JSON list of C-alpha atoms in Angstrom, two decimals:
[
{"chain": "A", "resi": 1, "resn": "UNK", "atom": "CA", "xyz": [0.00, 0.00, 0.00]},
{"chain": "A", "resi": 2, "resn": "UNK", "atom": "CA", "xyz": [1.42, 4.16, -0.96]},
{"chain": "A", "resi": 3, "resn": "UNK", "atom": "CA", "xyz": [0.63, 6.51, 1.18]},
{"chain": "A", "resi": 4, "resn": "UNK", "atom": "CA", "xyz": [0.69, 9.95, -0.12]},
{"chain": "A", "resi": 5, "resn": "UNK", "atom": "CA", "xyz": [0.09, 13.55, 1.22]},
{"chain": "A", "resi": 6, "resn": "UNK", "atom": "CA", "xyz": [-2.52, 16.33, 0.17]},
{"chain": "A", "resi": 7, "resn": "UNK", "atom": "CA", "xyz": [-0.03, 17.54, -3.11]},
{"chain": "A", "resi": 8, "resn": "UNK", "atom": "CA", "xyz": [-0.11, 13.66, -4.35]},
{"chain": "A", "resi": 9, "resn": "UNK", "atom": "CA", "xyz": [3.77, 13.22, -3.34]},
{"chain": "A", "resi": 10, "resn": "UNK", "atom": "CA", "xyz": [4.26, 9.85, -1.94]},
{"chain": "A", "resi": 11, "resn": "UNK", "atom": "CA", "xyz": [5.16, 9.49, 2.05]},
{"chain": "A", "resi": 12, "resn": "UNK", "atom": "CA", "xyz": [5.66, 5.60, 2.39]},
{"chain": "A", "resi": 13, "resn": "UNK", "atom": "CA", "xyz": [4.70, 2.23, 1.95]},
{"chain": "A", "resi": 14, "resn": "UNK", "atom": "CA", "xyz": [2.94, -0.52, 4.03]},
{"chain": "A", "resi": 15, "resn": "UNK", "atom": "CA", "xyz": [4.01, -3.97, 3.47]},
{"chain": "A", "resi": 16, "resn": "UNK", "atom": "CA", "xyz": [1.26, -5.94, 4.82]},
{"chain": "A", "resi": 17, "resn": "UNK", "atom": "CA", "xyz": [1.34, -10.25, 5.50]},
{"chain": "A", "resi": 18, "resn": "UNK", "atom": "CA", "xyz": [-1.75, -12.02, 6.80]},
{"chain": "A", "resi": 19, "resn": "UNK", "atom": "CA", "xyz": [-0.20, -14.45, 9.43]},
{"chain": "A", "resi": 20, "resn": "UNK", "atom": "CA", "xyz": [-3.43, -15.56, 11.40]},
{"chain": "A", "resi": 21, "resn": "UNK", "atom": "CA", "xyz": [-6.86, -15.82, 10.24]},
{"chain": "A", "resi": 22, "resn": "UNK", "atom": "CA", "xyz": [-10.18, -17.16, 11.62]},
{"chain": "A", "resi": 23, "resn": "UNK", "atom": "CA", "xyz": [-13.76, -17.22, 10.59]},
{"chain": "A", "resi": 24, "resn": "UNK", "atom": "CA", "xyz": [-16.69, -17.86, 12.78]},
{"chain": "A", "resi": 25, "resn": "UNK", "atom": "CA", "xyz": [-20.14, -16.79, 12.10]},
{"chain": "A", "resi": 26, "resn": "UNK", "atom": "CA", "xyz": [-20.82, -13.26, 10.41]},
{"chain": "A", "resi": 27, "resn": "UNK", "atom": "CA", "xyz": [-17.49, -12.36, 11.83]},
{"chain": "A", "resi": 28, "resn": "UNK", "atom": "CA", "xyz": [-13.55, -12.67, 11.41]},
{"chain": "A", "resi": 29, "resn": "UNK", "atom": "CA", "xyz": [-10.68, -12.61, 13.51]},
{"chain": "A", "resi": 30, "resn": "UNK", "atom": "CA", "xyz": [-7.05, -11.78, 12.14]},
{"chain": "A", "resi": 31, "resn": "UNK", "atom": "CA", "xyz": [-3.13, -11.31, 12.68]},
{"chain": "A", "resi": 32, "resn": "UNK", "atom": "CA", "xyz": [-1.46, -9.19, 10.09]},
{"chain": "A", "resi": 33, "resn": "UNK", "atom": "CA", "xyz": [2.24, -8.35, 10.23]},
{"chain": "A", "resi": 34, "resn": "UNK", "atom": "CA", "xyz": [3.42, -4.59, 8.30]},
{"chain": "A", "resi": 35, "resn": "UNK", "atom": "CA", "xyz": [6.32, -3.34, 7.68]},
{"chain": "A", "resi": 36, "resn": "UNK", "atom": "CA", "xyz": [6.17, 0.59, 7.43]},
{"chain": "A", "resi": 37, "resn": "UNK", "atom": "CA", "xyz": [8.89, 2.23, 5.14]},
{"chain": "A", "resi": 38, "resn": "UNK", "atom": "CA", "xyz": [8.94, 6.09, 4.59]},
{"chain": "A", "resi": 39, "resn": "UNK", "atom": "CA", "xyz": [9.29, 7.50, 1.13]},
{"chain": "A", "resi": 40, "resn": "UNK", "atom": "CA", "xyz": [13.46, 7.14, 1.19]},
{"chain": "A", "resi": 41, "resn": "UNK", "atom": "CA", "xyz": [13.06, 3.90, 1.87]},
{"chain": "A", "resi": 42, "resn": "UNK", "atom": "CA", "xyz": [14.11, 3.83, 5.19]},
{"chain": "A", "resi": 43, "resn": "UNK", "atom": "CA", "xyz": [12.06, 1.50, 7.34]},
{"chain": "A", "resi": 44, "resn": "UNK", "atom": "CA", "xyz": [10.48, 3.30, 10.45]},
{"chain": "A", "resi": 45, "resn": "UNK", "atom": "CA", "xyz": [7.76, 0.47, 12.49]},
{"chain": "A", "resi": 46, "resn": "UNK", "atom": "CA", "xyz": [7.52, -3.23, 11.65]},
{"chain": "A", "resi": 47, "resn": "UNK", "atom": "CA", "xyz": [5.13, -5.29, 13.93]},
{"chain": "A", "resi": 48, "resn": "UNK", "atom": "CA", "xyz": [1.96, -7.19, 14.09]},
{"chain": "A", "resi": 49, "resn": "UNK", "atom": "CA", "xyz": [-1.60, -5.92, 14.06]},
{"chain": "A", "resi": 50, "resn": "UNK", "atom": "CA", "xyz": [-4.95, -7.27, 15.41]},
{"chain": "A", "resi": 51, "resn": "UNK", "atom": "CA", "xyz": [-7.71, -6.96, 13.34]},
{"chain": "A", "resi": 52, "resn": "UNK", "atom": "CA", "xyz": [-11.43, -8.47, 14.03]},
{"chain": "A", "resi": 53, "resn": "UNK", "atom": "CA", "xyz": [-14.75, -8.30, 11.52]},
{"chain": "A", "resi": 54, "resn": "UNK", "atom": "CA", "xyz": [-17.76, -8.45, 13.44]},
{"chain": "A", "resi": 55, "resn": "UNK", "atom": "CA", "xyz": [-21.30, -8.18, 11.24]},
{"chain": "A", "resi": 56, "resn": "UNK", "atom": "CA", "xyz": [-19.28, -6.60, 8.26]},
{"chain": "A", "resi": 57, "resn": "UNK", "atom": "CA", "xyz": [-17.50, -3.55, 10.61]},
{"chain": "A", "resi": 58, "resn": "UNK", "atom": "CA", "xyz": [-13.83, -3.88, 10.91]},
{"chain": "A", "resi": 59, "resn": "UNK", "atom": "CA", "xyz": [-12.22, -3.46, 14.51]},
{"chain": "A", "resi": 60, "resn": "UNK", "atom": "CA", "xyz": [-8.60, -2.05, 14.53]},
{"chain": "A", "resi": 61, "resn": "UNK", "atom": "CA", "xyz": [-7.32, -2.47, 18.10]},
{"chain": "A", "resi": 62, "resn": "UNK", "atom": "CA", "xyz": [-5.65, 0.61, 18.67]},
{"chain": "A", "resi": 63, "resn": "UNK", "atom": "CA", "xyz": [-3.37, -0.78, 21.06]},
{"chain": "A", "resi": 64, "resn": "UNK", "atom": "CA", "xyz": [-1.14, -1.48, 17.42]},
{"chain": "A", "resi": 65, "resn": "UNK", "atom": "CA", "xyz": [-0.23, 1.69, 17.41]},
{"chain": "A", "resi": 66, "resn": "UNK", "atom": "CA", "xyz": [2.27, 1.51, 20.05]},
{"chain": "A", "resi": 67, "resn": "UNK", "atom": "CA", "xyz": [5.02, -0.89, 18.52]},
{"chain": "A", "resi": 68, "resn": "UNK", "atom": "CA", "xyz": [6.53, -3.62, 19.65]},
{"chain": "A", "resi": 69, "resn": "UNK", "atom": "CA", "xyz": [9.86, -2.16, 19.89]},
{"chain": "A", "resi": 70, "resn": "UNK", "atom": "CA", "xyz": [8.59, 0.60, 21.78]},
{"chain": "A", "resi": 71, "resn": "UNK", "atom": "CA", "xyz": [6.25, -1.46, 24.65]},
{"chain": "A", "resi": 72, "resn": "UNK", "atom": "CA", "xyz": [10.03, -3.44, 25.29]},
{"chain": "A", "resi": 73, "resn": "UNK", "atom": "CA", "xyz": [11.40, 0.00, 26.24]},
{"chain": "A", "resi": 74, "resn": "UNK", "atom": "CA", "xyz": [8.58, -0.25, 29.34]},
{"chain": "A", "resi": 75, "resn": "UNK", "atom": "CA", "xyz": [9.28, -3.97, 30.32]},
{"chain": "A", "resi": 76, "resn": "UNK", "atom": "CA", "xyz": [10.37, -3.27, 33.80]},
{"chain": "A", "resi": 77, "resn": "UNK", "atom": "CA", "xyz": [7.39, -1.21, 34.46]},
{"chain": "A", "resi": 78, "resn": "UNK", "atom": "CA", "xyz": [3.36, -2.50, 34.99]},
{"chain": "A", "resi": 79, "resn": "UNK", "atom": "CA", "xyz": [1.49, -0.54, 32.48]},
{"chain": "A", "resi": 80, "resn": "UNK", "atom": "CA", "xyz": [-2.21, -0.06, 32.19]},
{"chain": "A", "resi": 81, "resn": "UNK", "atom": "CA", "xyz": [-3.53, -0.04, 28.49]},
{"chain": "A", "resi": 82, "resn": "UNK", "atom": "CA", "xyz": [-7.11, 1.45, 27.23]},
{"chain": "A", "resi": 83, "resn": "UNK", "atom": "CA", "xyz": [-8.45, 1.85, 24.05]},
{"chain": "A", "resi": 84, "resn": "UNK", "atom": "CA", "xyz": [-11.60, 2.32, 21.68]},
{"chain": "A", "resi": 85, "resn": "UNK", "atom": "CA", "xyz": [-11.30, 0.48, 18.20]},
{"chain": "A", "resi": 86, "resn": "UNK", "atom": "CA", "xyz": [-11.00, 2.59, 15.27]},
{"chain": "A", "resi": 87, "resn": "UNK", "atom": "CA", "xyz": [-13.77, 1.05, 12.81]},
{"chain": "A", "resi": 88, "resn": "UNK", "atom": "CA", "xyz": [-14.05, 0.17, 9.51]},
{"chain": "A", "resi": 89, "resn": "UNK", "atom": "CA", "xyz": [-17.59, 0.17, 8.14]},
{"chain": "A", "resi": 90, "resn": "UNK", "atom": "CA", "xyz": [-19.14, -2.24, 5.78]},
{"chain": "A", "resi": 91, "resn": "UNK", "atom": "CA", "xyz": [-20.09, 0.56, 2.96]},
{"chain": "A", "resi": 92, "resn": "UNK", "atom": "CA", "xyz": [-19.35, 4.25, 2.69]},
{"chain": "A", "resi": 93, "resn": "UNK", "atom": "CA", "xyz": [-20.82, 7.48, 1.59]},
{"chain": "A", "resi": 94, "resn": "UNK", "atom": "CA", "xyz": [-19.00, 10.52, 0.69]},
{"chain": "A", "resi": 95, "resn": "UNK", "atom": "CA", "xyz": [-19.88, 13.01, 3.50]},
{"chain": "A", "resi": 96, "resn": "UNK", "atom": "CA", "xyz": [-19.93, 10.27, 6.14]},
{"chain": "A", "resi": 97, "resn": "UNK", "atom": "CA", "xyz": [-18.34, 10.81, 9.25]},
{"chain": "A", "resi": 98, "resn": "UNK", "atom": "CA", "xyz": [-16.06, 7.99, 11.16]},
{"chain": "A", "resi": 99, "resn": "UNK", "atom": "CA", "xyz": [-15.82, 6.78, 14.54]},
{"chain": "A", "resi": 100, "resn": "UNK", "atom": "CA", "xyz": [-12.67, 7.64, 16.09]},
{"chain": "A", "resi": 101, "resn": "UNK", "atom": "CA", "xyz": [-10.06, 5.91, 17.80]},
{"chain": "A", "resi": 102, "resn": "UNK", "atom": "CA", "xyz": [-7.83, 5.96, 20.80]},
{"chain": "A", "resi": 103, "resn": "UNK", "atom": "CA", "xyz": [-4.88, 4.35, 23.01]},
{"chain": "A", "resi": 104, "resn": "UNK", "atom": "CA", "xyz": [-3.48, 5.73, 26.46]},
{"chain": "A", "resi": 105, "resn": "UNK", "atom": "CA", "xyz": [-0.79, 3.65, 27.84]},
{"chain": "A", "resi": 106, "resn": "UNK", "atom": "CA", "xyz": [0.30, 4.80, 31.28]},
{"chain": "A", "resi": 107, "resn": "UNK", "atom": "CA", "xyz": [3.44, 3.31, 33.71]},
{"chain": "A", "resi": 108, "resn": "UNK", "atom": "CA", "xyz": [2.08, 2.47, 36.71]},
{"chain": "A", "resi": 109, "resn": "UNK", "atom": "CA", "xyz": [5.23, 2.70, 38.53]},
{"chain": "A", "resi": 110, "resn": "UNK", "atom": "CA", "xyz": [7.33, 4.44, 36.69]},
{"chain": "A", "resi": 111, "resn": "UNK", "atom": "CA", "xyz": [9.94, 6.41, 38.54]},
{"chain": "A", "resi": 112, "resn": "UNK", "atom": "CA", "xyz": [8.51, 9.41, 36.83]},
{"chain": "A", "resi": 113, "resn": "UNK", "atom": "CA", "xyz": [4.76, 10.17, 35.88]},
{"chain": "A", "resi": 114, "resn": "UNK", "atom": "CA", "xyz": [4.69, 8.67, 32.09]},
{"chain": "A", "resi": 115, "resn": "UNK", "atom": "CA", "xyz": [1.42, 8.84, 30.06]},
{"chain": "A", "resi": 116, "resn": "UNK", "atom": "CA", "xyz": [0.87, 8.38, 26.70]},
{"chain": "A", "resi": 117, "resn": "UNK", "atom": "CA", "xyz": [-2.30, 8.78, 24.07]},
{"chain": "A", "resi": 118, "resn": "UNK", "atom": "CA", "xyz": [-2.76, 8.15, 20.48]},
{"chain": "A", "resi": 119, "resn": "UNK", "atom": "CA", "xyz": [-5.38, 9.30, 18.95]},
{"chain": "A", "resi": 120, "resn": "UNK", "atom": "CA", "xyz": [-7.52, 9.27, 15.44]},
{"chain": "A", "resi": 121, "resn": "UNK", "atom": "CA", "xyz": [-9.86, 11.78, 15.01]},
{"chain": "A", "resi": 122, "resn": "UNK", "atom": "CA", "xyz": [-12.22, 13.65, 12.54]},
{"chain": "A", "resi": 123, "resn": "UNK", "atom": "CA", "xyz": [-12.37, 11.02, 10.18]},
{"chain": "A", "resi": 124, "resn": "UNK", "atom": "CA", "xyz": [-14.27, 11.89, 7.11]},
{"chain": "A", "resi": 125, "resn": "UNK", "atom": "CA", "xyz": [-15.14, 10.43, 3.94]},
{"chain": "A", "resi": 126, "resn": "UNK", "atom": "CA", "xyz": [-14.15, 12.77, 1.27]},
{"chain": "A", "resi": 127, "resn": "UNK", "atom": "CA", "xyz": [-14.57, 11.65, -2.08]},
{"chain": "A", "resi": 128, "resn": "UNK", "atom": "CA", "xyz": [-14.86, 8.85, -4.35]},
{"chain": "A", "resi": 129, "resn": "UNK", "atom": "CA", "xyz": [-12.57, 8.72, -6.96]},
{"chain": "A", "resi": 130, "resn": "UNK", "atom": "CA", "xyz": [-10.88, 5.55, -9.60]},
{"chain": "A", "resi": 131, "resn": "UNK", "atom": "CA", "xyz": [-7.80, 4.56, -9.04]},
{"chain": "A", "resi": 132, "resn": "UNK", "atom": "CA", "xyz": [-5.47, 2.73, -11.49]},
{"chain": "A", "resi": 133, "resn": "UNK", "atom": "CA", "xyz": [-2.22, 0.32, -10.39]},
{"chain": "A", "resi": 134, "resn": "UNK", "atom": "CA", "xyz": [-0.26, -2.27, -11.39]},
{"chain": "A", "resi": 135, "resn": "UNK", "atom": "CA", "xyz": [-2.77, -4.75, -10.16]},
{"chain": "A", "resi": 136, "resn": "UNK", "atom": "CA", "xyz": [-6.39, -3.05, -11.85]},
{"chain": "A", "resi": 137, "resn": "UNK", "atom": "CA", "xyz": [-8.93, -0.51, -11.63]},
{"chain": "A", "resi": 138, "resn": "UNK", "atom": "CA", "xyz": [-10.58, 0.19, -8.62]},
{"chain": "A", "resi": 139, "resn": "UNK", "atom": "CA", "xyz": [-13.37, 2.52, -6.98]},
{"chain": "A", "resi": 140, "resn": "UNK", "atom": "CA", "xyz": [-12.07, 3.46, -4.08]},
{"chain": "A", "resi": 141, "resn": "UNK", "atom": "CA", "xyz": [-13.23, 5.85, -1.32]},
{"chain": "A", "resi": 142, "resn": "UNK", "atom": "CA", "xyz": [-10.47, 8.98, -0.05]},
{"chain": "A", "resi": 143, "resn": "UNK", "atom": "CA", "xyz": [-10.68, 9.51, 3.87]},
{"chain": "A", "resi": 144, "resn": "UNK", "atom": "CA", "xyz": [-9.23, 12.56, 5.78]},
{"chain": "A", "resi": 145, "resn": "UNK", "atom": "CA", "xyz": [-8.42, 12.46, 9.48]},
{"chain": "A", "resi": 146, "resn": "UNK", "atom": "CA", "xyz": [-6.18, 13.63, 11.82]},
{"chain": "A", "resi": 147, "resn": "UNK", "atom": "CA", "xyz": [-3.66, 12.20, 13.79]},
{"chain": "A", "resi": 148, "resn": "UNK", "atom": "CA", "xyz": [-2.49, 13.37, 17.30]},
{"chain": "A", "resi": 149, "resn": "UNK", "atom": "CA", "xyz": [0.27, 11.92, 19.39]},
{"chain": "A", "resi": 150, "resn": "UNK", "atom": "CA", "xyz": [0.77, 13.44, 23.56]},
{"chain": "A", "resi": 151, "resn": "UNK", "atom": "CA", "xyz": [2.49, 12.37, 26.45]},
{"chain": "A", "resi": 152, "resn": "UNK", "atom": "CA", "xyz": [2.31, 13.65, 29.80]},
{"chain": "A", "resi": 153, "resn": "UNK", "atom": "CA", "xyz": [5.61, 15.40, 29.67]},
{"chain": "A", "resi": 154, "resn": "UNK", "atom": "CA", "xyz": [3.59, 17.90, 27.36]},
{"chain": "A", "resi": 155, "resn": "UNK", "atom": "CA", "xyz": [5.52, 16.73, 24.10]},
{"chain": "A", "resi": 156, "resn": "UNK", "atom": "CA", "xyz": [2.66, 16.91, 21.40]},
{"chain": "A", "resi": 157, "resn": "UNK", "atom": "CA", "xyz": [2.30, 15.83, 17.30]},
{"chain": "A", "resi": 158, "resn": "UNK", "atom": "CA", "xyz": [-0.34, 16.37, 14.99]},
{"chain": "A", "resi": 159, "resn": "UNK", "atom": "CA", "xyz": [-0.44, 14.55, 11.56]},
{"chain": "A", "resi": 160, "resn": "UNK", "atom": "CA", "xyz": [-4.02, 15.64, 9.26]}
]
């Protein structure tokens, strides 16, 4: 998968591998591993990502977005985890607002306070457009949101 910005330049790939999957009734469960490269190549996050279907809405846990390499730098400290899936619906409309999504990861005994939330906001279904690749044609839908990154030592990112 490309990921490009508002101008059209590209801004990375996603290598994606489905490594577990299971179907029960009118619902799926699944373990994907990605590989996230930026656009020189370099790669920035590889890991493995839950994902669960449940009546035709998709459920990303958004306890993926804290990477594995980054929950090993808190192994020594007990850390409390909360989140709301970010979901996927079955069918869009252009003008359709998404559910958003968040994380907060706290160390419970940290020497100092350390909090930490993820979050995926005003996501909005923008357009409807074809696009054309290597492998066909296809109708796809374009989605805006933003993302915001904040720990408690008041460091703070926003990505729209």
């Amino acid at each position: 998968m490309e990921n490009y910005n508002a101008k059209g330049k590209l801004t990375g790939t996603n290598q994606q591998k489905v490594m577990r999957y299971t179907e029960n009734n009118k619902s799926f469960t699944a373990t994907i591993h990605s590989i996230l490269v930026n656009e020189k190549g370099k790669q920035i996050m590889e890991g493995d990502l839950d994902f669960a279907c449940n009546n035709g809405t998709i459920l990303i846990d958004m306890r993926n977005y804290v990477g594995q390499d980054q929950m090993k730098s808190f192994e020594n400290y007990e850390m409390k985890m909360e989140s709301e899936n970010l979901e996927i619906p079955n069918s869009f409309s252009v003008g359709q607002t998404l559910k958003d999504g968040s994380m907060t990861l706290t160390a419970l005994n940290a020497p100092l306070p350390m909090n930490m939330m993820v979050t995926i906001t005003d996501r909005k279904v923008v357009g409807k457009e074809s696009i054309t690749t290597c492998a066909g044609t296809f109708e796809c839908y374009k989605i805006t949101s933003k993302s915001t990154f904040k720990t408690k030592m008041g460091i703070s990112l926003t990505l729209a």
